[in-house]
Coordinates of C-alpha atoms (C1' of nucleotides) in Angstrom, one line a residue:
Chain A
M1333 CA -22.9 -12.8 -2.2
I1334 CA -22.9 -12.3 -6.0
I1335 CA -19.8 -10.9 -7.6
A1336 CA -20.0 -9.7 -11.2
I1337 CA -16.7 -9.2 -13.1
D1338 CA -16.5 -7.8 -16.6
V1339 CA -13.3 -9.1 -18.0
G1340 CA -13.8 -7.0 -21.2
S1341 CA -13.8 -3.8 -19.2
S1342 CA -11.0 -1.3 -19.4
T1343 CA -11.0 -1.0 -15.5
P1344 CA -8.7 -3.7 -14.0
I1345 CA -10.3 -6.8 -12.7
Y1346 CA -8.8 -6.2 -9.2
T1347 CA -10.4 -2.7 -9.1
Q1348 CA -13.8 -4.1 -10.0
L1349 CA -13.4 -6.8 -7.4
M1350 CA -12.6 -4.2 -4.7
Y1351 CA -15.7 -2.3 -5.5
Q1352 CA -17.8 -5.5 -5.5
L1353 CA -16.4 -6.4 -2.1
K1354 CA -16.8 -2.9 -0.7
K1355 CA -20.4 -2.9 -2.0
G1356 CA -21.0 -6.3 -0.2
I1357 CA -19.7 -4.9 3.0
V1358 CA -21.8 -1.7 2.7
K1359 CA -24.9 -3.7 1.9
G1360 CA -24.2 -5.8 4.9
E1361 CA -23.8 -9.0 2.9
L1362 CA -20.4 -9.3 4.3
K1363 CA -20.5 -8.7 8.0
Q1364 CA -17.8 -7.4 10.4
G1365 CA -15.3 -10.1 11.3
E1366 CA -16.7 -12.5 8.7
S1367 CA -14.0 -14.3 6.9
L1368 CA -13.7 -14.0 3.0
P1369 CA -13.4 -16.9 0.7
S1370 CA -9.8 -17.9 0.1
V1371 CA -7.8 -16.3 -2.6
R1372 CA -7.8 -19.5 -4.6
A1373 CA -11.4 -20.3 -4.0
L1374 CA -12.7 -17.0 -5.1
A1375 CA -10.3 -16.9 -8.0
G1376 CA -11.8 -20.3 -9.2
D1377 CA -15.3 -19.1 -8.7
I1378 CA -15.1 -15.9 -10.7
G1379 CA -12.6 -17.5 -13.2
V1380 CA -9.7 -15.3 -12.7
N1381 CA -6.1 -15.8 -11.6
M1382 CA -5.3 -16.2 -7.9
H1383 CA -2.8 -13.2 -8.0
T1384 CA -5.6 -10.9 -9.2
V1385 CA -7.8 -11.7 -6.3
N1386 CA -4.8 -11.5 -4.0
K1387 CA -4.1 -8.0 -5.2
A1388 CA -7.6 -6.9 -4.6
Y1389 CA -7.6 -8.4 -1.0
N1390 CA -4.3 -6.9 -0.1
L1391 CA -5.2 -3.4 -1.3
L1392 CA -8.4 -3.6 0.7
A1393 CA -6.3 -4.6 3.7
E1394 CA -4.1 -1.7 3.1
E1395 CA -7.1 0.6 3.0
G1396 CA -8.1 -0.9 6.5
I1397 CA -11.3 -2.4 5.2
L1398 CA -10.1 -6.1 5.4
Q1399 CA -7.6 -7.6 7.9
K1400 CA -5.5 -10.6 7.3
N1401 CA -3.7 -13.2 9.3
Q1402 CA -2.4 -16.7 8.7
K1403 CA -6.0 -18.0 8.6
G1404 CA -6.9 -15.7 5.7
F1405 CA -8.7 -12.4 5.1
F1406 CA -11.7 -11.2 7.0
V1407 CA -13.8 -8.0 7.3
H1408 CA -12.3 -5.5 9.6
A1409 CA -14.2 -3.5 12.1
P1410 CA -15.1 -0.1 10.9
E1411 CA -13.1 2.7 12.3
S1412 CA -15.1 5.2 14.2
E1413 CA -12.3 7.8 13.8
S1414 CA -12.9 10.4 11.3
P1415 CA -11.5 9.4 7.9
D1416 CA -8.1 10.1 6.8
T1417 CA -7.6 13.5 5.2
Q1418 CA -6.0 11.9 2.2
I1419 CA -9.1 9.7 1.6
Q1420 CA -11.3 12.8 1.9
Q1421 CA -9.1 14.6 -0.6
Q1422 CA -9.4 11.7 -3.1
L1423 CA -13.2 11.6 -2.7
K1424 CA -13.4 15.4 -3.3
E1425 CA -11.4 15.1 -6.5
K1426 CA -13.5 12.3 -7.8
L1427 CA -16.6 14.3 -6.9
E1428 CA -15.3 17.3 -8.7
E1429 CA -14.7 15.2 -11.8
I1430 CA -18.2 14.0 -11.8
L1431 CA -19.6 17.4 -11.2
I1432 CA -17.6 18.8 -14.1
D1433 CA -18.7 16.0 -16.4
A1434 CA -22.3 16.4 -15.3
S1435 CA -22.1 20.1 -15.8
I1436 CA -20.6 19.9 -19.3
H1437 CA -23.3 17.4 -20.4
Q1438 CA -26.0 19.6 -18.9
I1439 CA -27.3 17.1 -16.5
R1440 CA -29.7 18.7 -14.2
A1441 CA -29.3 18.8 -10.4
E1442 CA -32.6 16.8 -9.9
T1443 CA -31.3 14.0 -12.0
L1444 CA -28.1 13.8 -9.9
T1445 CA -29.9 13.8 -6.6
Q1446 CA -32.4 11.2 -8.0
W1447 CA -29.4 9.0 -9.0
T1448 CA -27.9 9.4 -5.6
A1449 CA -31.2 8.5 -4.0
D1450 CA -31.5 5.4 -6.2
I1451 CA -28.0 4.2 -5.4
L1452 CA -28.4 4.7 -1.7
K1453 CA -31.7 2.9 -1.8
E1454 CA -30.0 -0.1 -3.4
L1455 CA -27.1 0.0 -0.9
K1456 CA -29.5 0.3 2.0
G1457 CA -31.4 -2.7 1.1
E1458 CA -30.5 -4.8 4.2
K1459 CA -28.7 -2.5 6.4
D1460 CA -28.6 1.2 7.4
S1461 CA -26.0 3.1 5.3
H1462 CA -23.8 5.7 6.8
V1463 CA -24.8 8.2 4.2
D1464 CA -28.3 9.3 4.5
L1465 CA -29.9 12.2 2.7
Chain B
M1272 CA -6.6 30.2 -18.9
I1273 CA -4.3 28.3 -16.6
I1274 CA -3.6 24.7 -17.2
A1275 CA -1.8 22.9 -14.4
I1276 CA -0.2 19.5 -15.3
D1277 CA 1.5 17.5 -12.7
V1278 CA 4.2 15.5 -14.5
G1279 CA 5.0 13.7 -11.2
S1280 CA 1.5 12.2 -11.1
S1281 CA 0.6 8.7 -12.1
T1282 CA -2.5 9.8 -13.9
P1283 CA -1.9 10.0 -17.6
I1284 CA -1.1 13.5 -18.8
Y1285 CA -3.7 13.4 -21.5
T1286 CA -6.4 12.7 -18.8
Q1287 CA -5.2 15.6 -16.7
L1288 CA -5.3 17.7 -19.8
M1289 CA -8.9 16.7 -20.7
Y1290 CA -10.0 17.4 -17.2
Q1291 CA -8.4 20.9 -17.2
L1292 CA -9.9 21.7 -20.5
K1293 CA -13.4 20.6 -19.3
K1294 CA -13.0 22.6 -16.2
G1295 CA -12.1 25.7 -18.2
I1296 CA -15.3 25.2 -20.4
V1297 CA -17.5 24.7 -17.4
K1298 CA -16.0 27.8 -15.6
G1299 CA -16.7 29.8 -18.8
E1300 CA -12.9 30.5 -19.3
L1301 CA -13.3 28.8 -22.6
K1302 CA -16.4 30.0 -24.4
Q1303 CA -18.5 28.3 -27.1
G1304 CA -17.0 28.6 -30.4
E1305 CA -13.7 29.9 -29.1
S1306 CA -10.7 28.2 -30.8
L1307 CA -8.1 26.4 -28.7
P1308 CA -4.4 27.0 -29.0
S1309 CA -2.8 24.8 -31.6
V1310 CA -1.6 21.3 -30.6
R1311 CA 2.0 22.5 -31.0
A1312 CA 1.6 25.7 -29.1
L1313 CA -0.2 24.1 -26.2
A1314 CA 2.4 21.3 -26.0
G1315 CA 5.2 23.8 -26.0
D1316 CA 3.5 26.0 -23.3
I1317 CA 2.9 23.2 -20.8
G1318 CA 6.0 21.2 -21.8
V1319 CA 4.5 18.0 -22.9
N1320 CA 4.7 15.9 -26.0
M1321 CA 2.7 17.0 -29.0
H1322 CA 1.1 13.7 -29.4
T1323 CA -0.3 13.9 -25.8
V1324 CA -2.1 17.2 -26.5
N1325 CA -3.3 15.8 -29.8
K1326 CA -4.8 12.8 -27.9
A1327 CA -6.5 14.9 -25.4
Y1328 CA -8.0 17.2 -28.1
N1329 CA -9.3 14.3 -30.2
L1330 CA -10.8 12.5 -27.2
L1331 CA -12.7 15.6 -26.3
A1332 CA -13.8 15.9 -29.9
E1333 CA -15.1 12.3 -29.8
E1334 CA -17.0 13.3 -26.7
G1335 CA -18.5 16.2 -28.6
I1336 CA -17.0 18.7 -26.4
L1337 CA -14.6 20.0 -29.0
Q1338 CA -15.0 20.3 -32.7
K1339 CA -12.2 20.1 -35.3
N1340 CA -11.7 21.5 -38.8
Q1341 CA -8.8 22.5 -41.0
K1342 CA -8.1 25.4 -38.8
G1343 CA -7.8 23.5 -35.6
F1344 CA -9.9 22.7 -32.6
F1345 CA -12.7 24.9 -31.1
V1346 CA -15.2 24.6 -28.3
H1347 CA -18.4 23.0 -29.5
A1348 CA -21.8 24.3 -28.7
P1349 CA -23.4 22.4 -25.9
E1350 CA -26.0 20.0 -27.1
S1351 CA -29.4 20.7 -25.8
E1352 CA -30.4 17.0 -26.5
S1353 CA -30.4 14.8 -23.4
P1354 CA -27.0 13.3 -22.9
D1355 CA -25.9 10.0 -24.3
T1356 CA -27.1 6.9 -22.3
Q1357 CA -23.6 5.6 -22.2
I1358 CA -22.3 8.8 -20.7
Q1359 CA -25.2 8.7 -18.2
Q1360 CA -24.3 5.2 -17.3
Q1361 CA -20.6 6.0 -16.7
L1362 CA -21.5 9.0 -14.5
K1363 CA -23.8 6.7 -12.5
E1364 CA -21.1 4.2 -12.0
K1365 CA -18.6 6.8 -10.8
L1366 CA -21.2 8.2 -8.5
E1367 CA -21.8 4.7 -7.1
E1368 CA -18.1 4.3 -6.5
I1369 CA -18.1 7.5 -4.5
L1370 CA -21.1 6.7 -2.4
I1371 CA -19.7 3.2 -1.6
D1372 CA -16.4 4.8 -0.5
A1373 CA -18.1 7.5 1.5
S1374 CA -20.4 5.0 3.1
I1375 CA -17.6 2.6 4.0
H1376 CA -15.6 5.5 5.6
Q1377 CA -18.7 6.7 7.4
I1378 CA -18.6 10.1 5.8
R1379 CA -22.0 11.9 6.7
A1380 CA -24.4 13.2 4.1
E1381 CA -24.0 16.7 5.2
T1382 CA -20.3 16.5 4.5
L1383 CA -21.0 15.3 1.0
T1384 CA -23.5 18.0 0.2
Q1385 CA -21.2 20.6 1.7
W1386 CA -18.4 19.3 -0.6
T1387 CA -20.7 19.5 -3.6
A1388 CA -21.8 23.0 -2.8
D1389 CA -18.1 24.1 -2.4
I1390 CA -17.1 22.6 -5.8
L1391 CA -20.1 24.1 -7.6
K1392 CA -19.3 27.5 -6.0
E1393 CA -15.8 27.3 -7.4
L1394 CA -17.0 26.2 -10.8
K1395 CA -19.7 28.9 -11.0
G1396 CA -17.1 31.6 -10.4
E1397 CA -17.7 33.3 -13.8
K1398 CA -20.6 31.6 -15.3
D1399 CA -23.8 29.8 -14.4
S1400 CA -23.3 26.1 -14.1
H1401 CA -25.7 23.6 -15.3
V1402 CA -25.9 21.7 -12.1
D1403 CA -27.6 23.9 -9.5
L1404 CA -28.7 22.6 -6.1
Chain C
M374 CA 25.3 2.4 -6.8
I375 CA 26.0 -1.1 -5.6
I376 CA 23.0 -3.4 -4.7
A377 CA 23.8 -6.6 -2.9
I378 CA 21.0 -9.1 -2.7
D379 CA 21.3 -12.5 -0.8
V380 CA 18.9 -14.8 -2.6
G381 CA 19.6 -17.5 0.0
S382 CA 18.3 -15.3 2.8
S383 CA 14.9 -15.8 4.5
T384 CA 14.1 -12.1 4.1
P385 CA 12.2 -11.6 0.9
I386 CA 14.3 -10.2 -2.0
Y387 CA 11.9 -7.2 -2.4
T388 CA 12.5 -6.3 1.3
Q389 CA 16.2 -6.5 0.9
L390 CA 15.9 -4.3 -2.3
M391 CA 13.9 -1.8 -0.4
Y392 CA 16.5 -1.4 2.2
Q393 CA 19.3 -1.2 -0.3
L394 CA 17.5 1.5 -2.2
K395 CA 16.7 3.5 1.1
K396 CA 20.3 3.1 2.1
G397 CA 21.4 4.6 -1.3
I398 CA 19.0 7.6 -0.7
V399 CA 20.3 8.2 2.8
K400 CA 23.8 8.0 1.7
G401 CA 23.2 10.4 -1.0
E402 CA 24.1 8.0 -3.8
L403 CA 20.5 8.4 -5.1
K404 CA 19.7 12.1 -5.1
Q405 CA 16.3 13.7 -4.9
G406 CA 14.4 13.7 -8.3
E407 CA 17.0 11.3 -9.7
S408 CA 15.2 8.6 -11.7
L409 CA 15.8 5.0 -10.9
P410 CA 16.9 2.2 -13.3
S411 CA 13.8 0.7 -15.0
V412 CA 12.2 -2.3 -13.4
R413 CA 13.4 -4.5 -16.1
A414 CA 16.9 -3.1 -16.2
L415 CA 17.5 -3.5 -12.5
A416 CA 15.9 -6.9 -12.5
G417 CA 18.4 -8.0 -15.2
D418 CA 21.3 -6.4 -13.4
I419 CA 20.8 -8.2 -10.1
G420 CA 19.3 -11.3 -11.6
V421 CA 15.8 -11.4 -10.2
N422 CA 12.4 -11.3 -11.7
M423 CA 11.0 -8.0 -12.9
H424 CA 8.0 -8.3 -10.7
T425 CA 10.1 -8.5 -7.7
V426 CA 11.7 -5.2 -8.4
N427 CA 8.4 -3.8 -9.3
K428 CA 7.0 -4.8 -5.9
A429 CA 9.9 -3.1 -4.1
Y430 CA 9.5 0.1 -6.2
N431 CA 5.8 0.3 -5.6
L432 CA 6.1 -0.3 -1.9
L433 CA 8.6 2.5 -1.7
A434 CA 6.3 4.7 -3.7
E435 CA 3.5 3.9 -1.2
E436 CA 5.8 4.9 1.6
G437 CA 6.3 8.2 -0.2
I438 CA 10.0 7.6 -0.7
L439 CA 9.7 7.1 -4.5
Q440 CA 7.3 8.7 -6.9
K441 CA 6.2 7.3 -10.2
N442 CA 4.8 8.5 -13.5
Q443 CA 4.6 7.1 -17.0
K444 CA 8.4 7.7 -17.4
G445 CA 9.3 5.5 -14.5
F446 CA 10.2 5.8 -10.9
F447 CA 12.3 8.6 -9.3
V448 CA 13.3 9.7 -5.8
H449 CA 10.7 11.7 -4.1
A450 CA 11.5 15.0 -2.3
P451 CA 11.7 14.3 1.5
E452 CA 8.8 15.5 3.4
S453 CA 9.6 18.2 5.9
E454 CA 6.4 17.4 7.8
S455 CA 6.8 15.3 11.0
P456 CA 6.6 11.6 10.2
D457 CA 3.4 9.7 10.4
T458 CA 2.4 8.5 13.8
Q459 CA 2.0 5.0 12.4
I460 CA 5.6 5.0 11.1
Q461 CA 6.8 6.2 14.5
Q462 CA 4.9 3.5 16.2
Q463 CA 6.5 0.8 13.9
L464 CA 9.9 2.2 14.5
K465 CA 9.3 2.2 18.4
E466 CA 8.2 -1.5 18.2
K467 CA 11.3 -2.5 16.2
L468 CA 13.4 -0.6 18.6
E469 CA 11.8 -2.4 21.6
E470 CA 12.5 -5.8 20.0
I471 CA 16.2 -4.9 19.6
L472 CA 16.4 -3.6 23.1
I473 CA 14.8 -6.8 24.5
D474 CA 17.1 -9.0 22.4
A475 CA 20.2 -7.0 23.4
S476 CA 19.1 -7.1 27.1
I477 CA 18.5 -10.8 27.1
H478 CA 21.9 -11.4 25.5
Q479 CA 23.5 -9.1 27.9
I480 CA 24.9 -6.7 25.4
R481 CA 26.2 -3.7 27.0
A482 CA 25.0 -0.2 26.2
E483 CA 28.5 0.9 25.1
T484 CA 28.4 -1.8 22.5
L485 CA 25.0 -0.6 21.2
T486 CA 26.0 3.0 21.0
Q487 CA 29.3 2.0 19.4
W488 CA 27.3 0.1 16.8
T489 CA 25.0 3.0 16.3
A490 CA 27.9 5.3 15.7
D491 CA 29.6 2.9 13.3
I492 CA 26.4 2.6 11.3
L493 CA 25.8 6.3 11.1
K494 CA 29.3 6.9 10.2
E495 CA 28.9 4.6 7.2
L496 CA 25.6 6.2 6.2
K497 CA 27.0 9.7 6.5
G498 CA 29.9 8.9 4.2
E499 CA 28.9 11.4 1.5
K500 CA 26.1 13.4 3.0
D501 CA 24.8 14.7 6.3
S502 CA 22.4 12.3 7.8
H503 CA 19.3 13.4 9.7
V504 CA 20.1 11.3 12.7
D505 CA 23.1 12.8 14.5
L506 CA 24.3 11.6 17.9
Chain D
M70 CA 2.6 -13.0 33.7
I71 CA 0.4 -11.6 31.1
I72 CA 0.8 -12.7 27.5
A73 CA -1.0 -10.7 24.9
I74 CA -1.5 -12.4 21.5
D75 CA -3.2 -10.5 18.6
V76 CA -4.7 -13.2 16.4
G77 CA -5.8 -10.6 14.0
S78 CA -2.1 -9.7 13.4
S79 CA -0.2 -10.8 10.4
T80 CA 2.9 -11.5 12.4
P81 CA 3.0 -15.2 13.2
I82 CA 1.6 -16.2 16.6
Y83 CA 4.8 -18.1 17.4
T84 CA 6.8 -14.9 16.8
Q85 CA 4.6 -12.9 19.0
L86 CA 4.8 -15.5 21.7
M87 CA 8.6 -15.6 21.6
Y88 CA 8.6 -11.8 21.9
Q89 CA 6.3 -11.9 24.9
L90 CA 8.3 -14.5 26.7
K91 CA 11.6 -12.7 26.1
K92 CA 9.9 -9.6 27.5
G93 CA 8.9 -11.4 30.5
I94 CA 12.4 -12.7 31.1
V95 CA 13.9 -9.3 30.7
K96 CA 11.4 -7.7 33.0
G97 CA 12.1 -10.3 35.6
E98 CA 8.6 -11.7 35.6
L99 CA 10.1 -15.0 34.6
K100 CA 13.2 -15.7 36.7
Q101 CA 16.2 -17.9 36.1
G102 CA 15.4 -21.6 36.5
E103 CA 11.7 -21.0 36.7
S104 CA 9.7 -23.5 34.8
L105 CA 7.3 -22.4 32.1
P106 CA 3.7 -23.6 31.8
S107 CA 3.3 -26.8 29.9
V108 CA 2.8 -26.4 26.1
R109 CA -0.7 -27.7 26.5
A110 CA -1.6 -25.5 29.4
L111 CA -0.3 -22.3 27.8
A112 CA -1.9 -23.2 24.5
G113 CA -5.2 -23.5 26.3
D114 CA -4.8 -20.4 28.2
I115 CA -4.1 -18.1 25.3
G116 CA -6.3 -20.1 22.9
V117 CA -3.8 -21.1 20.2
N118 CA -2.7 -24.3 18.8
M119 CA -0.4 -26.5 20.9
H120 CA 2.1 -26.8 17.9
T121 CA 2.4 -23.0 17.9
V122 CA 3.5 -22.9 21.6
N123 CA 5.7 -25.8 21.0
K124 CA 7.5 -24.1 18.2
A125 CA 8.0 -20.9 20.2
Y126 CA 9.4 -22.8 23.2
N127 CA 11.8 -24.8 20.9
L128 CA 13.1 -21.9 19.1
L129 CA 13.8 -20.1 22.4
A130 CA 15.6 -23.3 23.5
E131 CA 17.7 -23.2 20.3
E132 CA 18.5 -19.5 21.1
G133 CA 19.7 -20.7 24.5
I134 CA 17.1 -18.8 26.4
L135 CA 15.0 -21.7 27.5
Q136 CA 16.2 -25.1 28.5
K137 CA 14.3 -28.4 28.0
N138 CA 14.2 -31.6 30.0
Q139 CA 11.7 -34.4 30.6
K140 CA 9.7 -32.1 32.9
G141 CA 9.3 -29.4 30.5
F142 CA 10.8 -26.0 29.7
F143 CA 12.4 -23.6 32.1
V144 CA 14.3 -20.4 31.9
H145 CA 18.0 -20.8 31.2
A146 CA 20.7 -19.1 33.1
P147 CA 22.1 -16.2 31.1
E148 CA 25.4 -16.9 29.6
S149 CA 28.2 -14.7 30.9
E150 CA 30.1 -15.5 27.7
S151 CA 29.9 -12.8 25.1
P152 CA 27.0 -13.4 22.8
D153 CA 27.2 -15.4 19.6
T154 CA 28.7 -13.5 16.6
Q155 CA 25.7 -14.5 14.6
I156 CA 23.3 -12.9 17.1
Q157 CA 25.4 -9.8 17.2
Q158 CA 25.3 -9.6 13.4
Q159 CA 21.5 -10.0 13.4
L160 CA 21.1 -7.2 15.9
K161 CA 23.4 -5.0 14.0
E162 CA 21.4 -5.5 10.8
K163 CA 18.2 -4.7 12.6
L164 CA 19.7 -1.7 14.1
E165 CA 20.9 -0.6 10.7
E166 CA 17.3 -0.9 9.3
I167 CA 16.0 1.3 12.0
L168 CA 18.6 3.9 11.6
I169 CA 18.0 3.9 7.8
D170 CA 14.3 4.3 8.3
A171 CA 14.7 6.9 11.0
S172 CA 17.1 8.9 8.8
I173 CA 14.9 8.8 5.7
H174 CA 12.0 10.0 7.8
Q175 CA 14.1 12.7 9.3
I176 CA 13.6 11.6 12.9
R177 CA 16.0 13.5 15.2
A178 CA 18.5 11.8 17.3
E179 CA 17.0 13.2 20.5
T180 CA 13.7 11.5 19.6
L181 CA 15.5 8.2 19.2
T182 CA 17.3 8.4 22.5
Q183 CA 14.1 9.5 24.2
W184 CA 12.4 6.5 22.8
T185 CA 15.2 4.2 23.9
A186 CA 15.1 5.6 27.4
D187 CA 11.3 5.2 27.6
I188 CA 11.5 1.5 26.5
L189 CA 14.3 0.7 28.9
K190 CA 12.4 2.4 31.7
E191 CA 9.4 0.1 31.0
L192 CA 11.6 -3.0 30.9
K193 CA 13.5 -2.1 34.0
G194 CA 10.2 -1.8 36.0
E195 CA 11.1 -4.8 38.2
K196 CA 14.6 -5.6 37.5
D197 CA 17.9 -4.1 36.4
S198 CA 18.2 -4.5 32.7
H199 CA 21.5 -5.3 31.0
V200 CA 21.3 -2.3 28.7
D201 CA 21.9 0.9 30.7
L202 CA 22.4 4.2 29.2
Chain E
dG1329 C1' -5.7 -25.7 4.3
dT1330 C1' -4.2 -20.6 4.2
dG1331 C1' -1.5 -16.6 2.0
dG1332 C1' 3.7 -15.1 0.6
dT1333 C1' 7.1 -15.2 -2.6
dC1334 C1' 9.3 -15.8 -6.9
dT1335 C1' 9.6 -16.9 -11.6
dA1336 C1' 8.3 -16.6 -16.6
dG1337 C1' 6.0 -14.8 -20.3
dA1338 C1' 2.3 -12.2 -22.4
dC1339 C1' -0.3 -8.0 -23.9
dC1340 C1' -1.6 -3.2 -23.1
dA1341 C1' -1.4 2.0 -22.2
dC1342 C1' 1.4 5.9 -22.1
dT1343 C1' 5.0 9.2 -24.1
Chain F
dG351 C1' 11.1 2.8 -24.2
dT352 C1' 8.3 2.9 -19.5
dG353 C1' 5.2 0.5 -16.0
dG354 C1' 0.4 -1.9 -15.4
dT355 C1' -2.1 -6.0 -15.7
dC356 C1' -3.0 -10.8 -16.0
dT357 C1' -2.0 -15.5 -16.4
dA358 C1' 0.3 -19.9 -14.8
dG359 C1' 2.8 -22.7 -12.0
dA360 C1' 6.1 -23.4 -8.3
dC361 C1' 7.8 -23.7 -3.4
dC362 C1' 7.6 -22.1 1.4
dA363 C1' 5.7 -20.7 6.1
dC364 C1' 2.0 -20.9 9.2
dG365 C1' -1.4 -23.3 12.0

DNA sequence: GTGGTCTAGACCACT
DNA sequence: GTGGTCTAGACCACG
């Protein structure tokens, strides 16, 4: 799996890492139960500090996406329960921000739906995604 | 226009402010060419530091959403040109993040489109939005 | 407020700190909305590293006990909602461990209730506690 | 006797094991003087490392709950002497933690006593417990 | 070998 | 001034 980090970006490295890992899971490149590279190994590979990777891993574990034990971190089984209300609320707020920005910059609905389709197509490359339009 | 700032939030006040102002513009509560309250006045009204309001105004001006002259800031006419590539790229990235999160939490497409409809309905309360589905 | 840390203990410093702070809140020494000493100030006072205090503060913020913004950390208003199922489950497990240990060491029920009364008495020194027997 | 180990948990396996064994003793499933399965046998049964079982057994022996001779480990007769001051102190500290957490999450006393009763009822399934309310 | 914890020191963003 | 982030290096617990 390829992980691309932009150290010059204003978004924290650990946040970028979290999204890259989530992306890998959604794309099926990281399968359920599969163990992740060790904190130190991944840190060495992508050239960042061990603690930065550690923070990303632990935040994903708190979100329930990874699980950890003394052997390391591994992909957690997806919960079939309906997602937490808090998570839903956060997603709605992010969605509202996008829609406000899109609206103010006069981006047409067709463009947005096209983008959505493109992104889902990329995510669904190897595996069925849970969000189908 | 009502501006709600949550000083207890960890998101920067100037970001909240920018978001509230954009929302006001999209909803039509702030019309094109309309002048905004002075930096000092708004800062006093919502009880934040003058520099914070100033930063929000200037960032919106940089985005082309406000314009500034000796008399103060006012709402800029929306550009009919197609939006900046950079802005488009940023929106795409935010959209991808949402879709990844939605996918990993198994949120169905119908739910997402429903949320989108709800948000647009709220934004279009007084004025036609630019993003219509 | 007095904070006693045992650096020689096997329980992490940040955990000890979390309990000392919670204790302060329960005892009413830290009141709702009151701001806490800065990460660096407290670290200096009790002679530990800034990051250790930072971790304790952030974990308490995740638990909803503290809140944070750009000005620092402060005591969050207690939620009137019934506590999270997950928290209840954790408390039950800790309670079971204690009861097993007490049982295996033949500690009498009277002793346990006496201890409970003593602890609550100490906690209720200045303020009504939520757990009354 | 059933021993349930969660290898996906972040609590050390040897700790889980100690807790399961104590529970078995309290519930009377492991009786006084009864010999425990050999380190190798138990390790094979529950699929963990031999050293892990060994560590759990030895720690329980240090606590005086098991005894060890050339033939292996067996359940030690409960001491009629009043329990170690150190153990009492540890239990008090754990009890204080629970009471602080319960208090901060506004859990009512009735709830706590109900939980206690439920747990004791489960533990006393086969045998009289030493902690009766 | 794994992650957990702690320390130390640096630079940045926000107000 | 506040916390956020990142780096670097150390020791410990677990298996």
